[in-house]
Short mmCIF file of C-alpha atoms in Angstrom, two decimals:
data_model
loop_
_atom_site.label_atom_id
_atom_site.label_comp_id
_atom_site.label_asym_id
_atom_site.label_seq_id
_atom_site.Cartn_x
_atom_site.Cartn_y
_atom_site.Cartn_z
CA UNK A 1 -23.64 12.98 -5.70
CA UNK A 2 -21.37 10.75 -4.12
CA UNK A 3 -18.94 12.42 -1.19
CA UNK A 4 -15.23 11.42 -1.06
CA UNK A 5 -14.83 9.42 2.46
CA UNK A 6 -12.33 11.46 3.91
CA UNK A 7 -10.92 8.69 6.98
CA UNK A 8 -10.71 6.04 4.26
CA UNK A 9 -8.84 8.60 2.30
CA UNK A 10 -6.11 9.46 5.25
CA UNK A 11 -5.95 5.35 5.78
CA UNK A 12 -4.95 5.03 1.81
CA UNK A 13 -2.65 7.76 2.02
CA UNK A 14 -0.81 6.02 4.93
CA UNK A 15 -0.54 3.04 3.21
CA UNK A 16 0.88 4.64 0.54
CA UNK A 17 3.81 5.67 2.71
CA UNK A 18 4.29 2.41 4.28
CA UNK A 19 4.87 1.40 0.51
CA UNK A 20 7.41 4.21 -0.01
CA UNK A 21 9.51 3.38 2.78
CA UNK A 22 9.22 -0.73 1.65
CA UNK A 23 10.14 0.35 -2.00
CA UNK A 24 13.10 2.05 -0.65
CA UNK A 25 14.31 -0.32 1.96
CA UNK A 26 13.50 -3.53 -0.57
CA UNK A 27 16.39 -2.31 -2.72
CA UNK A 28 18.17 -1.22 -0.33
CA UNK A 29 18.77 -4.84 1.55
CA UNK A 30 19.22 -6.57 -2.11
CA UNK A 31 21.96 -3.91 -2.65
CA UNK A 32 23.71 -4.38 1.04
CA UNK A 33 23.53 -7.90 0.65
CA UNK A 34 25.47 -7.85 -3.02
CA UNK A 35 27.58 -6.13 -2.18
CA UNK A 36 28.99 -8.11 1.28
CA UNK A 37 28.69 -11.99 -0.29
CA UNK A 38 31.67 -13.05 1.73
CA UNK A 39 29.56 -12.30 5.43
CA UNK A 40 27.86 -14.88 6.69
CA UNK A 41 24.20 -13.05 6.77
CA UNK A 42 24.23 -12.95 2.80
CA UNK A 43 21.19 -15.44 2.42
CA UNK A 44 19.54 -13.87 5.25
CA UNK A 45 19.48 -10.36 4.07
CA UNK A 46 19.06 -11.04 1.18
CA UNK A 47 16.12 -12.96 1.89
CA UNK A 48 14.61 -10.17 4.23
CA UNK A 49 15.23 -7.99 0.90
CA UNK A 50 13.41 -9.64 -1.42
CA UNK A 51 10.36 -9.55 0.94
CA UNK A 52 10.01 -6.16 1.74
CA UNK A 53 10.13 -5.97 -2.35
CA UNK A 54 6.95 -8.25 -2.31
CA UNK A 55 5.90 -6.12 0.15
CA UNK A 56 6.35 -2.95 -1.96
CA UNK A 57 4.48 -4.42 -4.60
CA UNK A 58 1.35 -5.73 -2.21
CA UNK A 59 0.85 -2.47 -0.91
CA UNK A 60 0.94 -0.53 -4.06
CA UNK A 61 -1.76 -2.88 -5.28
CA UNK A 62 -3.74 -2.21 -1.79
CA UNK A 63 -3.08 1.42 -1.36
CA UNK A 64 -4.23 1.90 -4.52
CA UNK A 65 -7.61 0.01 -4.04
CA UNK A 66 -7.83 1.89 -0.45
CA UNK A 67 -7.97 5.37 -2.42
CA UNK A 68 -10.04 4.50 -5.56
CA UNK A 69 -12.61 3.37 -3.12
CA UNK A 70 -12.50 6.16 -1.01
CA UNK A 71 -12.81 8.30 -3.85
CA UNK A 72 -15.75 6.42 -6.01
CA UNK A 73 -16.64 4.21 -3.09
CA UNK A 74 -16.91 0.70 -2.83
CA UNK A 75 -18.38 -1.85 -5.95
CA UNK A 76 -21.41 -3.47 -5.71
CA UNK A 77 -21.65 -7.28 -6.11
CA UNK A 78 -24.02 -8.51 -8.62
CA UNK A 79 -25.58 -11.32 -5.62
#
């Protein structure tokens, strides 16, 4: 029976809070930057915004991956 590999395990479960705190701060900088359209950093932050809510979304995906194949390990390719 296959084991559970524990330090891939820890490295998914970090990743998973670097996609927390990129889910939170996404938001966050699309919110800021509404909110202040008359300063001149608008584009910019809003900009920055909208990429750490890409980012959120590409590290959900890869945390995600990082646990399932900690947990049933990795797939075999058919080569």
């Amino acid at each position: 029976m296959k084991r559970t590999d524990k330090e891939l395990l820890v490295k998914g479960l970090k990743s998973f809070g670097y996609t927390v705190a990129a889910m939170f701060l996404g938001p966050f900088l699309i919110y800021q930057a509404f909110r202040n359209e008359d300063n001149p950093l608008f584009i910019p932050v809003l900009i920055l915004g909208i990429l750490f809510g890409g980012l959120a979304i590409y590290l959900g995906f890869r945390s995600v991956n990082i646990v399932m194949d900690s947990v049933f390990g990795k797939k075999k390719s058919k080569n």
